[in-house]
PDB file of C-alpha atoms in Angstrom:
ATOM      1  CA  UNK A   1      -9.889  -7.209  16.270  1.00  0.00           C
ATOM      2  CA  UNK A   2      -8.999  -4.712  14.179  1.00  0.00           C
ATOM      3  CA  UNK A   3     -11.430  -2.425  11.589  1.00  0.00           C
ATOM      4  CA  UNK A   4     -11.296  -2.131   8.094  1.00  0.00           C
ATOM      5  CA  UNK A   5     -12.792   0.833   5.987  1.00  0.00           C
ATOM      6  CA  UNK A   6     -12.918   0.739   2.672  1.00  0.00           C
ATOM      7  CA  UNK A   7     -12.639  -2.388   0.869  1.00  0.00           C
ATOM      8  CA  UNK A   8     -10.053  -1.303  -2.728  1.00  0.00           C
ATOM      9  CA  UNK A   9      -6.774  -3.027  -4.163  1.00  0.00           C
ATOM     10  CA  UNK A  10      -4.404  -2.796  -1.070  1.00  0.00           C
ATOM     11  CA  UNK A  11      -6.645  -3.992   1.975  1.00  0.00           C
ATOM     12  CA  UNK A  12      -7.369  -7.474  -0.219  1.00  0.00           C
ATOM     13  CA  UNK A  13      -3.836  -7.452  -0.888  1.00  0.00           C
ATOM     14  CA  UNK A  14      -2.914  -6.895   3.028  1.00  0.00           C
ATOM     15  CA  UNK A  15      -5.300 -10.199   3.811  1.00  0.00           C
ATOM     16  CA  UNK A  16      -2.861 -11.840   1.444  1.00  0.00           C
ATOM     17  CA  UNK A  17       0.296 -11.263   3.390  1.00  0.00           C
ATOM     18  CA  UNK A  18      -1.708 -11.291   7.438  1.00  0.00           C
ATOM     19  CA  UNK A  19      -0.829 -15.103   8.966  1.00  0.00           C
ATOM     20  CA  UNK A  20      -4.049 -17.404   8.843  1.00  0.00           C
ATOM     21  CA  UNK A  21      -5.222 -16.430  12.360  1.00  0.00           C
ATOM     22  CA  UNK A  22      -5.538 -12.491  11.971  1.00  0.00           C
ATOM     23  CA  UNK A  23      -9.233 -12.328  11.978  1.00  0.00           C
ATOM     24  CA  UNK A  24     -10.396  -8.032  10.478  1.00  0.00           C
ATOM     25  CA  UNK A  25     -13.565  -6.605  10.502  1.00  0.00           C
ATOM     26  CA  UNK A  26     -14.462  -4.776   7.378  1.00  0.00           C
ATOM     27  CA  UNK A  27     -16.761  -1.809   6.526  1.00  0.00           C
ATOM     28  CA  UNK A  28     -17.534  -0.946   2.394  1.00  0.00           C
ATOM     29  CA  UNK A  29     -20.077   0.864   1.275  1.00  0.00           C
ATOM     30  CA  UNK A  30     -21.073  -1.647  -1.003  1.00  0.00           C
ATOM     31  CA  UNK A  31     -21.497  -3.812   1.775  1.00  0.00           C
ATOM     32  CA  UNK A  32     -22.203  -7.018  -0.773  1.00  0.00           C
ATOM     33  CA  UNK A  33     -19.053  -7.073  -1.752  1.00  0.00           C
ATOM     34  CA  UNK A  34     -17.628  -8.566   2.450  1.00  0.00           C
ATOM     35  CA  UNK A  35     -20.339 -10.224   1.894  1.00  0.00           C
ATOM     36  CA  UNK A  36     -19.249 -12.076  -1.181  1.00  0.00           C
ATOM     37  CA  UNK A  37     -15.401 -11.365   0.820  1.00  0.00           C
ATOM     38  CA  UNK A  38     -15.932 -14.093   3.458  1.00  0.00           C
ATOM     39  CA  UNK A  39     -17.268 -16.758   0.964  1.00  0.00           C
ATOM     40  CA  UNK A  40     -13.765 -16.439   0.508  1.00  0.00           C
ATOM     41  CA  UNK A  41     -12.053 -15.866   3.786  1.00  0.00           C
ATOM     42  CA  UNK A  42     -13.619 -17.095   6.267  1.00  0.00           C
ATOM     43  CA  UNK A  43     -11.175 -13.825   9.181  1.00  0.00           C
ATOM     44  CA  UNK A  44     -13.068 -11.303   7.084  1.00  0.00           C
ATOM     45  CA  UNK A  45     -15.898 -10.060   9.480  1.00  0.00           C
ATOM     46  CA  UNK A  46     -18.762  -7.399   7.393  1.00  0.00           C
ATOM     47  CA  UNK A  47     -20.493  -4.854  10.240  1.00  0.00           C
ATOM     48  CA  UNK A  48     -22.350  -2.430   9.902  1.00  0.00           C
ATOM     49  CA  UNK A  49     -21.819   1.077  11.031  1.00  0.00           C
ATOM     50  CA  UNK A  50     -23.530   0.645  14.280  1.00  0.00           C
ATOM     51  CA  UNK A  51     -20.252  -1.122  15.736  1.00  0.00           C
ATOM     52  CA  UNK A  52     -17.379   1.422  15.016  1.00  0.00           C
ATOM     53  CA  UNK A  53     -17.880   1.474  19.659  1.00  0.00           C
ATOM     54  CA  UNK A  54     -15.859  -2.244  18.782  1.00  0.00           C
ATOM     55  CA  UNK A  55     -12.655  -1.294  17.288  1.00  0.00           C
ATOM     56  CA  UNK A  56      -9.699   0.444  18.763  1.00  0.00           C
ATOM     57  CA  UNK A  57      -8.031  -0.145  16.477  1.00  0.00           C
ATOM     58  CA  UNK A  58      -9.048   1.073  12.892  1.00  0.00           C
ATOM     59  CA  UNK A  59      -7.436   1.481   9.790  1.00  0.00           C
ATOM     60  CA  UNK A  60      -8.998   4.542   7.301  1.00  0.00           C
ATOM     61  CA  UNK A  61      -8.281   3.320   3.533  1.00  0.00           C
ATOM     62  CA  UNK A  62      -9.601   5.458   1.340  1.00  0.00           C
ATOM     63  CA  UNK A  63      -9.841   8.868  -0.516  1.00  0.00           C
ATOM     64  CA  UNK A  64      -8.441  11.681   0.915  1.00  0.00           C
ATOM     65  CA  UNK A  65     -11.533  13.761   0.996  1.00  0.00           C
ATOM     66  CA  UNK A  66     -13.985  10.719   1.391  1.00  0.00           C
ATOM     67  CA  UNK A  67     -11.905   9.766   4.567  1.00  0.00           C
ATOM     68  CA  UNK A  68     -12.325  13.076   5.826  1.00  0.00           C
ATOM     69  CA  UNK A  69     -16.842  12.913   5.164  1.00  0.00           C
ATOM     70  CA  UNK A  70     -16.089   9.160   6.689  1.00  0.00           C
ATOM     71  CA  UNK A  71     -14.912  11.004   9.839  1.00  0.00           C
ATOM     72  CA  UNK A  72     -16.702  13.832  10.386  1.00  0.00           C
ATOM     73  CA  UNK A  73     -19.416  11.093  10.094  1.00  0.00           C
ATOM     74  CA  UNK A  74     -18.271   8.850  12.421  1.00  0.00           C
ATOM     75  CA  UNK A  75     -15.820   9.988  14.870  1.00  0.00           C
ATOM     76  CA  UNK A  76     -17.973  10.245  17.470  1.00  0.00           C
ATOM     77  CA  UNK A  77     -19.052   6.910  17.490  1.00  0.00           C
ATOM     78  CA  UNK A  78     -15.706   5.339  17.777  1.00  0.00           C
ATOM     79  CA  UNK A  79     -13.693   4.643  21.144  1.00  0.00           C
ATOM     80  CA  UNK A  80     -12.653   7.672  23.086  1.00  0.00           C
ATOM     81  CA  UNK A  81      -8.716   5.348  22.756  1.00  0.00           C
ATOM     82  CA  UNK A  82      -9.639   4.885  19.300  1.00  0.00           C
ATOM     83  CA  UNK A  83      -6.200   5.171  17.498  1.00  0.00           C
ATOM     84  CA  UNK A  84      -6.516   5.774  13.844  1.00  0.00           C
ATOM     85  CA  UNK A  85      -4.624   3.877  11.255  1.00  0.00           C
ATOM     86  CA  UNK A  86      -3.414   5.895   7.657  1.00  0.00           C
ATOM     87  CA  UNK A  87      -2.588   3.836   4.515  1.00  0.00           C
ATOM     88  CA  UNK A  88      -3.016   6.140   1.020  1.00  0.00           C
ATOM     89  CA  UNK A  89      -0.793   7.813   0.747  1.00  0.00           C
ATOM     90  CA  UNK A  90      -1.877  11.164  -0.788  1.00  0.00           C
ATOM     91  CA  UNK A  91      -3.551  12.006   2.982  1.00  0.00           C
ATOM     92  CA  UNK A  92      -0.930  13.046   6.269  1.00  0.00           C
ATOM     93  CA  UNK A  93      -2.333  12.357   9.882  1.00  0.00           C
ATOM     94  CA  UNK A  94      -2.547  16.218   9.816  1.00  0.00           C
ATOM     95  CA  UNK A  95      -5.513  16.099   7.039  1.00  0.00           C
ATOM     96  CA  UNK A  96      -6.901  13.630  10.312  1.00  0.00           C
ATOM     97  CA  UNK A  97      -5.986  15.387  13.333  1.00  0.00           C
ATOM     98  CA  UNK A  98      -9.606  17.695  13.355  1.00  0.00           C
ATOM     99  CA  UNK A  99     -11.811  15.476  13.012  1.00  0.00           C
ATOM    100  CA  UNK A 100     -10.896  13.295  15.536  1.00  0.00           C
ATOM    101  CA  UNK A 101     -12.112  13.149  19.075  1.00  0.00           C
ATOM    102  CA  UNK A 102     -10.183  14.097  22.610  1.00  0.00           C
ATOM    103  CA  UNK A 103      -8.386  10.903  23.753  1.00  0.00           C
ATOM    104  CA  UNK A 104      -8.606   9.565  19.656  1.00  0.00           C
ATOM    105  CA  UNK A 105      -4.592   8.953  17.174  1.00  0.00           C
ATOM    106  CA  UNK A 106      -3.997   8.713  14.606  1.00  0.00           C
ATOM    107  CA  UNK A 107      -0.706   6.544  13.016  1.00  0.00           C
ATOM    108  CA  UNK A 108       0.624   7.042   9.748  1.00  0.00           C
ATOM    109  CA  UNK A 109       1.370   3.428   8.148  1.00  0.00           C
ATOM    110  CA  UNK A 110       2.320   4.150   4.241  1.00  0.00           C
ATOM    111  CA  UNK A 111       4.084   1.002   2.508  1.00  0.00           C
ATOM    112  CA  UNK A 112       6.430   1.193  -0.444  1.00  0.00           C
ATOM    113  CA  UNK A 113       4.804  -0.637  -2.628  1.00  0.00           C
ATOM    114  CA  UNK A 114       2.105  -0.504  -4.810  1.00  0.00           C
ATOM    115  CA  UNK A 115      -1.305  -3.371  -4.449  1.00  0.00           C
ATOM    116  CA  UNK A 116      -1.607  -5.658  -7.497  1.00  0.00           C
ATOM    117  CA  UNK A 117       2.737  -5.923  -7.065  1.00  0.00           C
ATOM    118  CA  UNK A 118       2.330  -6.148  -3.418  1.00  0.00           C
ATOM    119  CA  UNK A 119       0.355  -8.979  -3.699  1.00  0.00           C
ATOM    120  CA  UNK A 120       2.215 -10.064  -6.872  1.00  0.00           C
ATOM    121  CA  UNK A 121       5.213 -10.596  -4.875  1.00  0.00           C
ATOM    122  CA  UNK A 122       3.718 -11.910  -1.676  1.00  0.00           C
ATOM    123  CA  UNK A 123       6.517  -9.970   1.222  1.00  0.00           C
ATOM    124  CA  UNK A 124       6.305  -5.592   1.234  1.00  0.00           C
ATOM    125  CA  UNK A 125       7.475  -2.823   2.773  1.00  0.00           C
ATOM    126  CA  UNK A 126       5.348  -0.370   5.740  1.00  0.00           C
ATOM    127  CA  UNK A 127       6.929   2.629   7.269  1.00  0.00           C
ATOM    128  CA  UNK A 128       5.459   3.562  10.822  1.00  0.00           C
ATOM    129  CA  UNK A 129       5.657   7.054  12.488  1.00  0.00           C
ATOM    130  CA  UNK A 130       4.517   5.680  15.696  1.00  0.00           C
ATOM    131  CA  UNK A 131       2.889   8.258  18.545  1.00  0.00           C
ATOM    132  CA  UNK A 132       3.770   5.266  20.784  1.00  0.00           C
ATOM    133  CA  UNK A 133       6.666   2.257  19.944  1.00  0.00           C
ATOM    134  CA  UNK A 134       4.116  -0.077  20.688  1.00  0.00           C
ATOM    135  CA  UNK A 135       1.673   1.328  17.884  1.00  0.00           C
ATOM    136  CA  UNK A 136       4.724  -0.091  15.468  1.00  0.00           C
ATOM    137  CA  UNK A 137       4.337  -3.255  17.754  1.00  0.00           C
ATOM    138  CA  UNK A 138       0.494  -3.726  16.406  1.00  0.00           C
ATOM    139  CA  UNK A 139       1.070  -2.987  13.467  1.00  0.00           C
ATOM    140  CA  UNK A 140       3.508  -5.886  12.903  1.00  0.00           C
ATOM    141  CA  UNK A 141       1.497  -7.779  14.701  1.00  0.00           C
ATOM    142  CA  UNK A 142      -1.115  -8.016  12.538  1.00  0.00           C
ATOM    143  CA  UNK A 143       0.443  -7.592   9.024  1.00  0.00           C
ATOM    144  CA  UNK A 144       3.181 -11.093   9.911  1.00  0.00           C
ATOM    145  CA  UNK A 145       6.454 -11.909   8.726  1.00  0.00           C
ATOM    146  CA  UNK A 146       5.580 -11.061   5.453  1.00  0.00           C
ATOM    147  CA  UNK A 147       5.603  -7.473   6.176  1.00  0.00           C
ATOM    148  CA  UNK A 148       8.763  -6.213   7.221  1.00  0.00           C
ATOM    149  CA  UNK A 149       7.053  -3.231   9.663  1.00  0.00           C
ATOM    150  CA  UNK A 150      10.541  -0.064  10.361  1.00  0.00           C
ATOM    151  CA  UNK A 151      10.172   3.603  11.589  1.00  0.00           C
ATOM    152  CA  UNK A 152       9.989   6.803   9.444  1.00  0.00           C
ATOM    153  CA  UNK A 153       8.892   9.596   8.334  1.00  0.00           C
ATOM    154  CA  UNK A 154       5.158   9.483   6.198  1.00  0.00           C
ATOM    155  CA  UNK A 155       5.969  12.112   3.299  1.00  0.00           C
ATOM    156  CA  UNK A 156       9.938   9.903   2.309  1.00  0.00           C
ATOM    157  CA  UNK A 157       6.651   7.313   1.725  1.00  0.00           C
ATOM    158  CA  UNK A 158       5.407   9.834   0.385  1.00  0.00           C
ATOM    159  CA  UNK A 159       7.963  11.118  -2.481  1.00  0.00           C
ATOM    160  CA  UNK A 160       9.376   8.044  -2.855  1.00  0.00           C
ATOM    161  CA  UNK A 161       5.651   6.956  -4.515  1.00  0.00           C
ATOM    162  CA  UNK A 162       5.966  10.453  -6.220  1.00  0.00           C
ATOM    163  CA  UNK A 163       9.528  10.143  -7.237  1.00  0.00           C
ATOM    164  CA  UNK A 164       9.152   6.363  -8.623  1.00  0.00           C
ATOM    165  CA  UNK A 165       5.649   6.480 -10.026  1.00  0.00           C
ATOM    166  CA  UNK A 166       6.866   9.121 -12.665  1.00  0.00           C
ATOM    167  CA  UNK A 167       9.743   7.604 -13.208  1.00  0.00           C
ATOM    168  CA  UNK A 168       8.751   4.147 -14.531  1.00  0.00           C
ATOM    169  CA  UNK A 169       5.464   5.647 -16.415  1.00  0.00           C
ATOM    170  CA  UNK A 170       8.734   8.360 -17.905  1.00  0.00           C
ATOM    171  CA  UNK A 171      10.551   5.084 -18.498  1.00  0.00           C
ATOM    172  CA  UNK A 172       8.085   3.184 -20.097  1.00  0.00           C
ATOM    173  CA  UNK A 173       6.344   5.412 -22.570  1.00  0.00           C
ATOM    174  CA  UNK A 174       9.772   6.694 -23.451  1.00  0.00           C
ATOM    175  CA  UNK A 175      10.894   2.980 -24.754  1.00  0.00           C
ATOM    176  CA  UNK A 176       7.323   2.887 -26.866  1.00  0.00           C
ATOM    177  CA  UNK A 177       7.764   5.903 -28.249  1.00  0.00           C
ATOM    178  CA  UNK A 178      10.925   4.688 -29.745  1.00  0.00           C
ATOM    179  CA  UNK A 179      10.162   1.868 -30.490  1.00  0.00           C
ATOM    180  CA  UNK A 180       7.121   3.494 -32.724  1.00  0.00           C
ATOM    181  CA  UNK A 181       9.848   5.347 -34.027  1.00  0.00           C
ATOM    182  CA  UNK A 182      11.590   1.945 -35.568  1.00  0.00           C
ATOM    183  CA  UNK A 183       8.787   0.916 -36.766  1.00  0.00           C
ATOM    184  CA  UNK A 184       8.023  -2.350 -34.451  1.00  0.00           C
ATOM    185  CA  UNK A 185       4.969  -4.175 -33.738  1.00  0.00           C
ATOM    186  CA  UNK A 186       3.628  -2.761 -31.343  1.00  0.00           C
ATOM    187  CA  UNK A 187       2.629  -6.351 -30.065  1.00  0.00           C
ATOM    188  CA  UNK A 188       6.650  -7.453 -29.598  1.00  0.00           C
ATOM    189  CA  UNK A 189       6.477  -3.170 -27.682  1.00  0.00           C
ATOM    190  CA  UNK A 190       3.489  -4.603 -25.725  1.00  0.00           C
ATOM    191  CA  UNK A 191       5.723  -7.337 -24.075  1.00  0.00           C
ATOM    192  CA  UNK A 192       8.763  -5.510 -24.567  1.00  0.00           C
ATOM    193  CA  UNK A 193       7.662  -3.027 -21.830  1.00  0.00           C
ATOM    194  CA  UNK A 194       5.759  -5.370 -19.641  1.00  0.00           C
ATOM    195  CA  UNK A 195       7.590  -8.496 -19.550  1.00  0.00           C
ATOM    196  CA  UNK A 196      11.502  -7.246 -20.182  1.00  0.00           C
ATOM    197  CA  UNK A 197      10.431  -4.136 -18.880  1.00  0.00           C
ATOM    198  CA  UNK A 198       9.652  -6.102 -15.215  1.00  0.00           C
ATOM    199  CA  UNK A 199      12.727  -8.805 -14.796  1.00  0.00           C
ATOM    200  CA  UNK A 200      15.213  -6.680 -16.236  1.00  0.00           C
ATOM    201  CA  UNK A 201      13.932  -5.207 -13.699  1.00  0.00           C
ATOM    202  CA  UNK A 202      14.004  -8.464 -10.248  1.00  0.00           C
ATOM    203  CA  UNK A 203      16.884  -9.579 -11.971  1.00  0.00           C
ATOM    204  CA  UNK A 204      18.937  -6.158 -11.097  1.00  0.00           C
ATOM    205  CA  UNK A 205      17.223  -6.893  -7.700  1.00  0.00           C
ATOM    206  CA  UNK A 206      18.520 -10.010  -7.815  1.00  0.00           C
ATOM    207  CA  UNK A 207      21.694  -9.763  -8.826  1.00  0.00           C
ATOM    208  CA  UNK A 208      20.253 -11.602 -11.874  1.00  0.00           C
ATOM    209  CA  UNK A 209      21.444  -9.690 -14.756  1.00  0.00           C
ATOM    210  CA  UNK A 210      22.586 -12.089 -17.173  1.00  0.00           C
ATOM    211  CA  UNK A 211      25.610 -10.755 -19.511  1.00  0.00           C
ATOM    212  CA  UNK A 212      24.354  -8.027 -21.855  1.00  0.00           C
ATOM    213  CA  UNK A 213      22.311  -7.329 -18.242  1.00  0.00           C
ATOM    214  CA  UNK A 214      25.549  -6.663 -17.208  1.00  0.00           C
ATOM    215  CA  UNK A 215      27.508  -4.679 -19.485  1.00  0.00           C
ATOM    216  CA  UNK A 216      24.800  -2.516 -19.525  1.00  0.00           C
ATOM    217  CA  UNK A 217      24.565  -2.101 -15.310  1.00  0.00           C
ATOM    218  CA  UNK A 218      28.651  -1.608 -16.090  1.00  0.00           C
ATOM    219  CA  UNK A 219      28.265   0.890 -18.722  1.00  0.00           C
ATOM    220  CA  UNK A 220      25.900   3.194 -16.911  1.00  0.00           C
ATOM    221  CA  UNK A 221      28.142   2.160 -13.729  1.00  0.00           C
ATOM    222  CA  UNK A 222      31.223   4.308 -16.042  1.00  0.00           C
ATOM    223  CA  UNK A 223      28.864   7.265 -17.232  1.00  0.00           C
ATOM    224  CA  UNK A 224      27.544   8.008 -13.853  1.00  0.00           C
ATOM    225  CA  UNK A 225      31.852   8.176 -12.456  1.00  0.00           C
ATOM    226  CA  UNK A 226      32.955  10.501 -14.949  1.00  0.00           C
TER     227      UNK A 226
END
């Protein structure tokens, strides 16, 4: 059984994708949250820190600083052959290695997603930087068929998530600004930036753009070719 350290939005989203048979232990600073979650999901097992020695596969869903604090306190409590999976986008393997004891190792497993969207879509992409071939296989077996798992560099995922977040926020704020300058009602602007933007993006990826969308796409392609 794998162990999740932390119970934020990403591990919660992953649980919705994982197979019904995929039982997982969870340790969280506020254990009451886990006990509440257990009432709705029998796959969840709540554990305490004195049980860490029983887990060889550990997922670190913690911010960078909290991650370092946790490992400096508890790394010694885990087995000497423990594998730590690192899904936090901003944390790298080099952040973790200094805190591990001999024999322990870290495998970067980054998700090309936003947690809420992952949960809504019911599918996602994980990029694993494996130490051994079995690392990718283990991740795939745990997360199940709804998650595509490939090998790649954690730096690539950091750049993709950074640039995608930056460009999306720039696009939405620019759209809102342009519409406000035309004195359009705030409620209309709100729905446009939420539903039209998401709807057009999804239609583009699915090849289902309407007539106007197809015309705009053709104009963009012609502009980029000049």
